[in-house]
Coordinates of C-alpha atoms in Angstrom, one line a residue:
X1 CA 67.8 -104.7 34.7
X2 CA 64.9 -101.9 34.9
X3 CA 67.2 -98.9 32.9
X4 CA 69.3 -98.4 30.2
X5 CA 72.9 -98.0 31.0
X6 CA 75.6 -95.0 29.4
X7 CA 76.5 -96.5 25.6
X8 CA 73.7 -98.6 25.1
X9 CA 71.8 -98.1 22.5
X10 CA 67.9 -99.6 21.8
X11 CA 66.9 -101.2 18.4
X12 CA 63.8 -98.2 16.6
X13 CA 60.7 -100.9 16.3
X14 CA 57.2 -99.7 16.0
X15 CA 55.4 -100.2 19.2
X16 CA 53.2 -103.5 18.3
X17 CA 56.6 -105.3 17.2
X18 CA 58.5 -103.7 20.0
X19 CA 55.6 -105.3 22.3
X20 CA 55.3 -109.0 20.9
X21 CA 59.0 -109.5 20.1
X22 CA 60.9 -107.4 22.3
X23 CA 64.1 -104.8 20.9
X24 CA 67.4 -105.6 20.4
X25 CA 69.9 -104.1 22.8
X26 CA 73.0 -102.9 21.2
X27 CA 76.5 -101.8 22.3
X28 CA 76.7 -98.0 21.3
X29 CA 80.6 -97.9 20.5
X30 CA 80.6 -101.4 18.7
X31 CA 77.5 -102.1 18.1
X32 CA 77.6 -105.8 19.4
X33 CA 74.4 -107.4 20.4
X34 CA 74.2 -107.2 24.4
X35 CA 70.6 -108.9 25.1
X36 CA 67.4 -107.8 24.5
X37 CA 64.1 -105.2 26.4
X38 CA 60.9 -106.5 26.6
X39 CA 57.9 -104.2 28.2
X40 CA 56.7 -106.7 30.5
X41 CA 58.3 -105.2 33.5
X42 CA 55.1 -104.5 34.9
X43 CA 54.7 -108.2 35.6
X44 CA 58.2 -108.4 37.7
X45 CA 55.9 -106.8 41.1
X46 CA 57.8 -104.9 43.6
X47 CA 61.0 -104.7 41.3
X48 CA 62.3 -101.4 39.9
X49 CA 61.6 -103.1 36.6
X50 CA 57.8 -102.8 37.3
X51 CA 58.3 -99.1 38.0
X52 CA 59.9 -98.8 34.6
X53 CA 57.7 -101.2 32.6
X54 CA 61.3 -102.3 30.9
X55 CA 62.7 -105.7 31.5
X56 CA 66.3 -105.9 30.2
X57 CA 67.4 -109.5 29.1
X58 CA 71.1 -108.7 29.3
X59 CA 73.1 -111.7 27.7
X60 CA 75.4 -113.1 30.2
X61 CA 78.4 -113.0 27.8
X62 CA 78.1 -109.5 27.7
X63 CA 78.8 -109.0 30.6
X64 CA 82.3 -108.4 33.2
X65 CA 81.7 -108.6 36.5
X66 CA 83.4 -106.4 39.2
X67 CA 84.3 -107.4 42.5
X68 CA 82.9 -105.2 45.2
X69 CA 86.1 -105.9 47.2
X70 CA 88.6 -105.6 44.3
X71 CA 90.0 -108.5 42.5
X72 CA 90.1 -109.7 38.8
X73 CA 87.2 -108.7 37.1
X74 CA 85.1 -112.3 36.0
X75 CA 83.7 -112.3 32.0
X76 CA 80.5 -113.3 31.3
X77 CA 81.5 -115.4 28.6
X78 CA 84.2 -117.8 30.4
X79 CA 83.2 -120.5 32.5
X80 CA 84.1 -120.4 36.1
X81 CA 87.1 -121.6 37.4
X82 CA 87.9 -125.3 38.6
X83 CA 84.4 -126.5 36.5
X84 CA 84.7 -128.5 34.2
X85 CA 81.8 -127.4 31.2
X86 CA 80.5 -130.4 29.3
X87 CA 79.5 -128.8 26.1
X88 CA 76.8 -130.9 24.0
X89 CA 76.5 -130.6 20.0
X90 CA 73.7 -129.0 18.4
X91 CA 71.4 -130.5 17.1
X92 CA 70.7 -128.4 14.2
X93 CA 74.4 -127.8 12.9
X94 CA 77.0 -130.4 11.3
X95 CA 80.1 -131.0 13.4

């Protein structure tokens, strides 16, 4: 994503920080962390995110799908159907 859309809201970093590390990307009405912008659009040639100079990282959780044709909407954050989803256990927490 090149833009910003309605009820997002963009983490206030100065612009060195902003630059290195990217902002955080928050849901305006909740305030739930949605992904992250970076400003290396410019490397993403011939995309509307080099126009911009943003480059949206949009977690995929965050996200509901809408069919074009109608149908169920699909959520980001469920795996797709008939797949079976072999999760692994981190490494770095206690079961």
């Amino acid at each position: 994503f090149s833009t910003a859309l309605s009820g997002v809201e963009e983490e206030v970093l100065d612009p060195i920080r902003a630059t290195l590390d990217g902002k955080e990307v928050r849901c305006f009405i909740c305030g739930g962390h949605l992904g992250d912008l970076f400003n290396d659009g410019w490397i993403y040639r011939g995309t509307s995110a080099a126009r911009t100079g943003k480059r949206y990282c949009i977690d995929g959780a965050a996200l509901i799908f809408k069919p074009e044709g109608g149908g169920e909407d699909v959520f980001g954050d469920m795996p797709p159907p008939n797949r079976v989803i072999r999760y692994e256990q981190s490494l770095y927490r206690d079961a």
